[in-house]
Short mmCIF file of C-alpha atoms in Angstrom, two decimals:
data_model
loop_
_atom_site.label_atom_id
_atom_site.label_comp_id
_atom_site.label_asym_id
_atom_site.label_seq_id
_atom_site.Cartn_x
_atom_site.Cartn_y
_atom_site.Cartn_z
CA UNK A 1 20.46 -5.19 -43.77
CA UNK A 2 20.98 -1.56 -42.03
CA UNK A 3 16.89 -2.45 -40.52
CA UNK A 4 17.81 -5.96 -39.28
CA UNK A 5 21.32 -4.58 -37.52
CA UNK A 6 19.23 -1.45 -36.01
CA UNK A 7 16.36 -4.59 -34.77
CA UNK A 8 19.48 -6.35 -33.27
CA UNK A 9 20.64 -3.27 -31.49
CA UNK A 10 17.09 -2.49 -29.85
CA UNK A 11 16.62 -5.98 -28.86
CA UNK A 12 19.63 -5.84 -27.39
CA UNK A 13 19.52 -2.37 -25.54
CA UNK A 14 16.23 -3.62 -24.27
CA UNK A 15 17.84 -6.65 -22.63
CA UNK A 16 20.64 -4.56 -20.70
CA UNK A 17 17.64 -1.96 -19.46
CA UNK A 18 16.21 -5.11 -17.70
CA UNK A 19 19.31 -6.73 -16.48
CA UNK A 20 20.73 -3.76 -15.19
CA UNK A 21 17.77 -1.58 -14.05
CA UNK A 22 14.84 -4.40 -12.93
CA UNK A 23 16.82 -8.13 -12.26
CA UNK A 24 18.77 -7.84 -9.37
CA UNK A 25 22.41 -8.62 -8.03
CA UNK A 26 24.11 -9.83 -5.13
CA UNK A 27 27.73 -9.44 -5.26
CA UNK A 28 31.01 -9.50 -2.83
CA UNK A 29 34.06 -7.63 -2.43
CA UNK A 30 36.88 -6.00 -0.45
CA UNK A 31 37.65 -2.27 0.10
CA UNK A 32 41.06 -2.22 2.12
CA UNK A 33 40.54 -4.58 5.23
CA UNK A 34 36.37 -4.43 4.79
CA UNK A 35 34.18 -7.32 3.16
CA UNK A 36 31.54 -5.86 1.29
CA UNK A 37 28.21 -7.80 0.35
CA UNK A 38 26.28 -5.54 -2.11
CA UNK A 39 22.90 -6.26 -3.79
CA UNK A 40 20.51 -4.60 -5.86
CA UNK A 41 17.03 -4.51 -6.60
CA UNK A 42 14.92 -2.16 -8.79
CA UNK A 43 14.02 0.05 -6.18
CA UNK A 44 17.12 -0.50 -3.58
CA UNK A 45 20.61 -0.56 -2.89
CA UNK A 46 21.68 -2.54 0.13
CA UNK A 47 24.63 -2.78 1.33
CA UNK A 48 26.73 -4.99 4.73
CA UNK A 49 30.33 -3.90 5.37
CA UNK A 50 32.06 -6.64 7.53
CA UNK A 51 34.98 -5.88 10.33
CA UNK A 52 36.00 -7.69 12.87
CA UNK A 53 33.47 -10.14 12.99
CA UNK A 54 30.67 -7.20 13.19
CA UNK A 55 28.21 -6.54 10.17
CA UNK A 56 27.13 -3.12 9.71
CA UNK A 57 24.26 -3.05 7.00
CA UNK A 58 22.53 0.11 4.79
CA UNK A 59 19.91 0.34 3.20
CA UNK A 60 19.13 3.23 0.52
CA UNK A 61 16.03 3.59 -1.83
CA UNK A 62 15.49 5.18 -5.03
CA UNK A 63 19.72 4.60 -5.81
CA UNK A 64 19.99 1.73 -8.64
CA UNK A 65 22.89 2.61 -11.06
CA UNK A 66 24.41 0.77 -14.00
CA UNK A 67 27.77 0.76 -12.30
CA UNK A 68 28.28 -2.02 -9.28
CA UNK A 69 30.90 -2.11 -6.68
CA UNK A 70 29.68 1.21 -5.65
CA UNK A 71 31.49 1.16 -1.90
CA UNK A 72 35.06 3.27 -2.82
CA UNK A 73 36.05 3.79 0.89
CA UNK A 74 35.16 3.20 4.59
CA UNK A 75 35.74 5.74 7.12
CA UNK A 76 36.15 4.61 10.75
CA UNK A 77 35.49 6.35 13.74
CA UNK A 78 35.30 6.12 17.50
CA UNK A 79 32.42 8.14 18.96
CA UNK A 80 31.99 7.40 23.12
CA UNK A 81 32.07 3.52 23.33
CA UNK A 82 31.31 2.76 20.05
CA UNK A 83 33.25 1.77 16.49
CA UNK A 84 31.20 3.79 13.43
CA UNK A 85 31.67 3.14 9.85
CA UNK A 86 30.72 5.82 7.12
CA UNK A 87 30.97 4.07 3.84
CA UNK A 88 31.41 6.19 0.50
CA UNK A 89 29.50 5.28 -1.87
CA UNK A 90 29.65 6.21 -5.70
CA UNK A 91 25.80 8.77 -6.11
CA UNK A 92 24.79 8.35 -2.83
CA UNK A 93 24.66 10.24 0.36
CA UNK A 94 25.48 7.59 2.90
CA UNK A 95 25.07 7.90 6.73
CA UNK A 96 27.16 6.52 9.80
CA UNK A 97 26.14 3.49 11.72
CA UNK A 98 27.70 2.81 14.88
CA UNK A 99 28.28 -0.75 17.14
CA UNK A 100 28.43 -0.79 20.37
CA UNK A 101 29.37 -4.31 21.63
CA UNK A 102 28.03 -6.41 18.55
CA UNK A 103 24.72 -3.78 19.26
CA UNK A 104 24.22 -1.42 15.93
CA UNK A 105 23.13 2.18 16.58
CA UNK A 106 23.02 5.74 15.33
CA UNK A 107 25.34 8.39 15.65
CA UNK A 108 22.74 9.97 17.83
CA UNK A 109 22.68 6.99 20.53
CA UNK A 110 26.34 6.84 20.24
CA UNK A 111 27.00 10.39 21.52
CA UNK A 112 24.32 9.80 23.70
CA UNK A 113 21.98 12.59 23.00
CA UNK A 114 18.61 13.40 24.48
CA UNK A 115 15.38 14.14 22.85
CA UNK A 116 13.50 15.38 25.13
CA UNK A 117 10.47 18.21 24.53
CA UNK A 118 8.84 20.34 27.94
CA UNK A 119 6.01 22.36 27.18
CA UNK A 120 3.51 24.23 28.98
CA UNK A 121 0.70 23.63 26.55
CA UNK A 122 -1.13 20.41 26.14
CA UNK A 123 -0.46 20.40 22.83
CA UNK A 124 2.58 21.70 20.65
CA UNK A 125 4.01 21.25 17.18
CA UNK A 126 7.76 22.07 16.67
CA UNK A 127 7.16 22.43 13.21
CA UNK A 128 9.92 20.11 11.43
CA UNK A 129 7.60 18.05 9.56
CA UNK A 130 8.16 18.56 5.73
CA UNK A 131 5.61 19.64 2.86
CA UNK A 132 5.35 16.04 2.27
CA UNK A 133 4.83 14.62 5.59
CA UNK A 134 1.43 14.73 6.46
CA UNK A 135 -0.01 13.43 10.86
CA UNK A 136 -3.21 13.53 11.26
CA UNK A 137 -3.75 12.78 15.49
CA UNK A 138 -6.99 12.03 16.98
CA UNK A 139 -8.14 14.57 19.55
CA UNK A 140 -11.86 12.86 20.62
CA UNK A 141 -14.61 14.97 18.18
CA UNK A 142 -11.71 15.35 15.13
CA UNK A 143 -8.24 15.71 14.41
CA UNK A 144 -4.81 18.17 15.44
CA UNK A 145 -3.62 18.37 11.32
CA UNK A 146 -0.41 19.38 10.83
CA UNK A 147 2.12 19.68 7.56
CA UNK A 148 5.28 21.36 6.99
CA UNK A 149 4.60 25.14 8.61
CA UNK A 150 1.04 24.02 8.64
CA UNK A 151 -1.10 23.57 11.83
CA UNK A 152 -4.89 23.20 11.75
CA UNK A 153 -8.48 21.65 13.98
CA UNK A 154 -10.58 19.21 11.93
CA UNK A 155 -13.83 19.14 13.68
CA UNK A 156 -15.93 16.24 12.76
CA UNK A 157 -18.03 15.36 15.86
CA UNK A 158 -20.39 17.32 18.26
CA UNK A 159 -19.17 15.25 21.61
CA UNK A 160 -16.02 13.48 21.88
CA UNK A 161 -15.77 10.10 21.03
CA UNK A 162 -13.03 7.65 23.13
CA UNK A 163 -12.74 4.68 21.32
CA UNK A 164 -11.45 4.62 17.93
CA UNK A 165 -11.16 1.16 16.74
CA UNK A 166 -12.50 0.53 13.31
CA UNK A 167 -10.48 3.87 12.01
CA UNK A 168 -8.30 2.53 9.31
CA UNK A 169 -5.82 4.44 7.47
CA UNK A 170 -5.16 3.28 3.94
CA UNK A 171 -2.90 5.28 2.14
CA UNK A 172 -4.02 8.66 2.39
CA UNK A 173 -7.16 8.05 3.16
CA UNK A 174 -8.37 7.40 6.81
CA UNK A 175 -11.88 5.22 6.93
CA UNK A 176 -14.25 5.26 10.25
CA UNK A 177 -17.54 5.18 11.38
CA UNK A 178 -19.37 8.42 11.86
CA UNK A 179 -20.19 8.62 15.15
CA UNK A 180 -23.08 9.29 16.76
CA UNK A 181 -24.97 6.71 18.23
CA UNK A 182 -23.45 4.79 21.12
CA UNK A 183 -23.95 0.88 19.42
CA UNK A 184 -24.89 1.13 15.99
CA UNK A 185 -23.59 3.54 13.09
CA UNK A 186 -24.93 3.81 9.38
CA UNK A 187 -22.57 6.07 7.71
CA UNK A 188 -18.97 6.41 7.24
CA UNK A 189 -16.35 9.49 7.14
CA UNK A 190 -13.62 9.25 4.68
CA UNK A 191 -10.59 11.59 5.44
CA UNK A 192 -7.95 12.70 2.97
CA UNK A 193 -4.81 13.18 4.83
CA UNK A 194 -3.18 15.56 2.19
CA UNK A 195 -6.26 17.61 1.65
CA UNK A 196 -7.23 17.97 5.29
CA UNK A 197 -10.98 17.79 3.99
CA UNK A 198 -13.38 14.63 4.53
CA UNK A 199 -16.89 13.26 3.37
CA UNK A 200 -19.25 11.15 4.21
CA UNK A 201 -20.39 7.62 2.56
CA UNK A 202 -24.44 7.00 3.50
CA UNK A 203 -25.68 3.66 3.57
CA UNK A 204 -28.66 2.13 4.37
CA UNK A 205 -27.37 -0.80 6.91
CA UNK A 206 -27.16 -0.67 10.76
CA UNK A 207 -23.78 -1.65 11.72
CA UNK A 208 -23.06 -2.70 15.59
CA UNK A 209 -19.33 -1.14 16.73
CA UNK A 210 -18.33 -4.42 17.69
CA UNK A 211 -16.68 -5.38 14.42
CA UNK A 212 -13.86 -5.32 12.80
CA UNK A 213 -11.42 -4.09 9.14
CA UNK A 214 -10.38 -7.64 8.68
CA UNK A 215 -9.38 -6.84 5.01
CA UNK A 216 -8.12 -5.19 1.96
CA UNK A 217 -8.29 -5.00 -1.78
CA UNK A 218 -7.56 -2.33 -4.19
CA UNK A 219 -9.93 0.85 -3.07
CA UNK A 220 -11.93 -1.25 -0.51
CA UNK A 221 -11.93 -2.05 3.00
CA UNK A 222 -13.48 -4.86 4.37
CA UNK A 223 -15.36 -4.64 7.70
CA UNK A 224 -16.89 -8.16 9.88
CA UNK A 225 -19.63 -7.12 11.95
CA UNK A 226 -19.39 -9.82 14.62
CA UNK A 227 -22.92 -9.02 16.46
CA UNK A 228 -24.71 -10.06 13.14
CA UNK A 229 -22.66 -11.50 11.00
CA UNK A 230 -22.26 -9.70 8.22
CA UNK A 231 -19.19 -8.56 5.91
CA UNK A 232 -19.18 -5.42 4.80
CA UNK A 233 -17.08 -3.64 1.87
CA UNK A 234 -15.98 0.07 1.80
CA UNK A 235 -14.85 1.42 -1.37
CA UNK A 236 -13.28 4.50 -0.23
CA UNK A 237 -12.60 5.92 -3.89
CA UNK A 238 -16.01 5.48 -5.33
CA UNK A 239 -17.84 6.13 -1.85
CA UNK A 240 -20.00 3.35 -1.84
CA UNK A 241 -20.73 0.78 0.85
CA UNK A 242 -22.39 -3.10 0.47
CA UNK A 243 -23.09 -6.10 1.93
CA UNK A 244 -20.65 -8.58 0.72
CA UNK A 245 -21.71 -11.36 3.56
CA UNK A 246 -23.94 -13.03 5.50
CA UNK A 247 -25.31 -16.23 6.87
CA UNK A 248 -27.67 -16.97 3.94
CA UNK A 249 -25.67 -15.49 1.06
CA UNK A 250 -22.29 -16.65 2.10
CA UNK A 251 -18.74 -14.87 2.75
CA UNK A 252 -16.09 -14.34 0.54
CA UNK A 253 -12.68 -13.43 1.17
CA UNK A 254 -9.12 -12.58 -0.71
CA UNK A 255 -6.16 -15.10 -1.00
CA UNK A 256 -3.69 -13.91 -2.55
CA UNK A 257 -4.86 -10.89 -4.53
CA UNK A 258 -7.97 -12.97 -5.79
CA UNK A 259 -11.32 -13.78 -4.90
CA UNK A 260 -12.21 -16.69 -2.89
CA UNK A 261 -15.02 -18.04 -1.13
CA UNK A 262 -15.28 -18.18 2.94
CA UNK A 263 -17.28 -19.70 5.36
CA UNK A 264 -18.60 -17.75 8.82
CA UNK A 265 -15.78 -19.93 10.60
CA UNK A 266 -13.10 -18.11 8.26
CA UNK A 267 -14.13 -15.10 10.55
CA UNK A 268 -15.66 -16.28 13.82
CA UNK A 269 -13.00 -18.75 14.65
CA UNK A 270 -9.80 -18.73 12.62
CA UNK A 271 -9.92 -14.50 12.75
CA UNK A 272 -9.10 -14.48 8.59
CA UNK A 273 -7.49 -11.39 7.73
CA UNK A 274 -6.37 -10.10 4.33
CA UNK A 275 -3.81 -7.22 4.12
CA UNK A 276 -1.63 -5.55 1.25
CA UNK A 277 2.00 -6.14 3.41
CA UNK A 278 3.11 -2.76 2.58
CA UNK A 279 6.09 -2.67 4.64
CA UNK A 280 8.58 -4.54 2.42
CA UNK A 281 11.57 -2.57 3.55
CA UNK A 282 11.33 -2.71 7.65
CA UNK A 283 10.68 -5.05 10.18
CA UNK A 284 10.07 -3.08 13.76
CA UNK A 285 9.97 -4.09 17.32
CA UNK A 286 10.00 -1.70 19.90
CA UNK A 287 13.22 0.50 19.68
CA UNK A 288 14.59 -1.57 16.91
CA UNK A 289 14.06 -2.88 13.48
CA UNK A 290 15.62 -4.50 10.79
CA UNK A 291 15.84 -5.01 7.28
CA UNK A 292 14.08 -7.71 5.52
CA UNK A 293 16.94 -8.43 3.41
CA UNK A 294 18.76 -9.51 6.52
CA UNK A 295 16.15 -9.53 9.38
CA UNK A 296 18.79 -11.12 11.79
CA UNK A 297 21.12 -7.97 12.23
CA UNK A 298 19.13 -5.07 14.83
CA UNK A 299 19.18 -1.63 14.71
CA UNK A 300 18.65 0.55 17.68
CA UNK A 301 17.32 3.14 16.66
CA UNK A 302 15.90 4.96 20.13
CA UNK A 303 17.12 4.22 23.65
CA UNK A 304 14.11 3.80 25.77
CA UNK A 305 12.40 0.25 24.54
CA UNK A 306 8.78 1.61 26.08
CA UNK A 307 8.08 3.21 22.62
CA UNK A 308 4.95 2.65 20.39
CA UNK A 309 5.97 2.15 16.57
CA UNK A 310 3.48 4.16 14.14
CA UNK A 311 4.35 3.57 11.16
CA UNK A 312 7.29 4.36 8.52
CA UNK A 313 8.20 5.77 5.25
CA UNK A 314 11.18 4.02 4.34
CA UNK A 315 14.28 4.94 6.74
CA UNK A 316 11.38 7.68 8.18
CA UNK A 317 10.47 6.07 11.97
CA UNK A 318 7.71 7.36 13.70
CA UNK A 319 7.18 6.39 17.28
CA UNK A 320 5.44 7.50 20.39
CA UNK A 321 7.41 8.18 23.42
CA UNK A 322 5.71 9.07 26.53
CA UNK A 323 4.13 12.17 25.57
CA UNK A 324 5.90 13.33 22.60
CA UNK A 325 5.63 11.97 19.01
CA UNK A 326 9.19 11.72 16.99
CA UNK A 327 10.72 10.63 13.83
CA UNK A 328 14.19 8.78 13.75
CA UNK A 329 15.64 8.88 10.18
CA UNK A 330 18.99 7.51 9.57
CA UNK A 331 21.45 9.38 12.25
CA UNK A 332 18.72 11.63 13.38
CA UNK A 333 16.10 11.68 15.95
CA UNK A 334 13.50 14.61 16.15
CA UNK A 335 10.48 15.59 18.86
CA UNK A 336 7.59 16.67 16.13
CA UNK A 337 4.85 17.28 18.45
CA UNK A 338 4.45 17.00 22.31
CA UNK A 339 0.76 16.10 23.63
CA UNK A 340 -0.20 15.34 27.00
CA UNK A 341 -2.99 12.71 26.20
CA UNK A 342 -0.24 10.46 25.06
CA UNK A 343 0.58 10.16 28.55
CA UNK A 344 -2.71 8.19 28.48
CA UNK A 345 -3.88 6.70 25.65
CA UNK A 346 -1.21 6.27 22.45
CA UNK A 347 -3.09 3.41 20.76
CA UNK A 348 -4.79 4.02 17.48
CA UNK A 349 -4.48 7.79 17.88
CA UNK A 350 -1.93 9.22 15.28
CA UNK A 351 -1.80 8.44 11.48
CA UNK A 352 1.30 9.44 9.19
CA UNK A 353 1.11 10.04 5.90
CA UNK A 354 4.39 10.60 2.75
CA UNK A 355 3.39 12.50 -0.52
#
């Protein structure tokens, strides 16, 4: 009897683990004169506080707790021309967001701040990135690596080399050709990010530079040469490199997570592409972005629009603004490195990576 009640109780502890720390909610409420819309999911708490017609929304990561109805309090502040709302939340550090005429923005906007960096030297790293923030950017025959207090010159080539294209950074791992010859390349370099060390995948095939990474899947990249037709795959992990298409053994592809079978059209005309969508969180464009769980209310999260968006680790922005690189997160917006060949080419030329 004592077995079967203790069987009852594990089934049943089981059960609450998954209701309250995997399914998600979606709940509503009122603090004072605030509607609050709260939902859960395993990984993230997200949060829209409602006032005078205005939504402010939050978004934190890592935060799922067994309690709900976590907002005890709104603050509300006036900061230049704008109406900011600080919620407190029950175990978490919140942040302010601010709306300026039905526009949300960050403290930092709201007080109108400046970021900008003047330096003498081409290139210059402030030094705020943390132990676990790892950029990588692209100086022409290697890379500028920098981390935490951490500044160093990866030198890969013997002459610099302009165009960049099939470099592809998948986790932290970047992938691309090792240059050399001006049309066709044999070999490729894989770089770890973290390590700050790279080697070098031989194969036996003559690849032409125009092609393209056209796909993803587990350790492998997936590279269309488009001057003869053939699909290549990368496995950065294991180091190996083979012919996974042509005209006489066929193409495949991935739909889905799974195996499929493609034709040359798949590639040639339609442009098939299969990518892990990583970014599950954010949705960017330009100087704002949004959260998927609501992609309708913007953010502005920088005040010049002529930005180029890198890439982002959670609330972690990084962007390209004339010739300074920077990193918005939450109510804070910092210059991490200034570089005067941003001022001319920003495309393809810095890689971020979070430990």
């Amino acid at each position: 009897m004592i077995k079967k009640f203790m069987y009852v109780i594990l089934i049943l502890s089981v059960i609450i683990i998954i209701k309250f720390f995997m399914a998600g909610y979606s709940i509503s409420y009122k603090v004072g004169e605030f509607k609050i819309k709260e939902e859960a999911d395993r990984d993230t708490m997200y949060f829209e506080i409602s006032l005078d017609g205005n939504i402010y929304n939050y978004m934190f990561y890592n935060a799922r707790k067994l309690t709900k109805k976590r907002v005890k309090e709104v603050k509300v502040e006036e900061i230049g021309n704008s109406v900011c709302l600080t919620p407190i939340i029950k175990g978490l550090d919140s942040y302010t967001v601010c709306n300026d005429n039905s526009t949300l923005l960050s403290v930092a906007l709201a007080k109108e701040e400046k970021n900008s960096f003047n330096s003498d030297e081409d290139f210059n790293y402030n030094k705020n990135l943390t132990k676990n923030e790892y950029v990588l950017i692209w100086k022409y025959d290697g890379f500028y690596y920098i981390n935490g207090d951490e500044q160093k010159s990866i030198n890969i080539f013997n002459k610099d080399r302009y165009s960049n294209d099939l470099m592809y950074q998948k986790d932290k791992y970047l992938i691309f050709p090792k240059y050399g010859e001006d049309y066709l390349f044999s070999d490729f370099i894989i770089l770890d990010m973290v390590k700050g060390e790279y080697k070098t995948i031989s194969t036996e095939y003559k690849i032409n530079y125009n092609s393209k990474v056209v796909g993803e899947h587990k350790t492998s990249i997936f590279i269309f040469d488009f001057t003869s037709n053939k699909l290549y795959e990368i496995n950065y992990k294991k180091r190996k490199c083979k012919l996974v298409g042509d005209e006489i053994k066929g193409y495949i592809k991935y739909v889905d997570g799974k195996k499929d079978s493609a034709t040359l059209d798949d590639y040639i005309k339609d442009k098939y592409t299969f990518f892990d969508n990583e970014n599950e969180y954010l949705n960017v464009d330009k100087n704002y972005f949004s959260y998927n769980k609501n992609s309708d209310i913007r953010f502005k999260y920088y005040s010049d629009e002529d930005v180029r968006f890198i890439n982002n680790y959670q609330d972690n922005l990084y962007f390209i603004s004339k010739d300074n690189l920077l990193k918005y997160n939450r109510n804070k917006i910092e210059v991490l490195v200034h570089y005067f060949e941003f001022n001319f080419n920003n495309g393809n030329i810095v890689f971020v990576y979070n430990k």
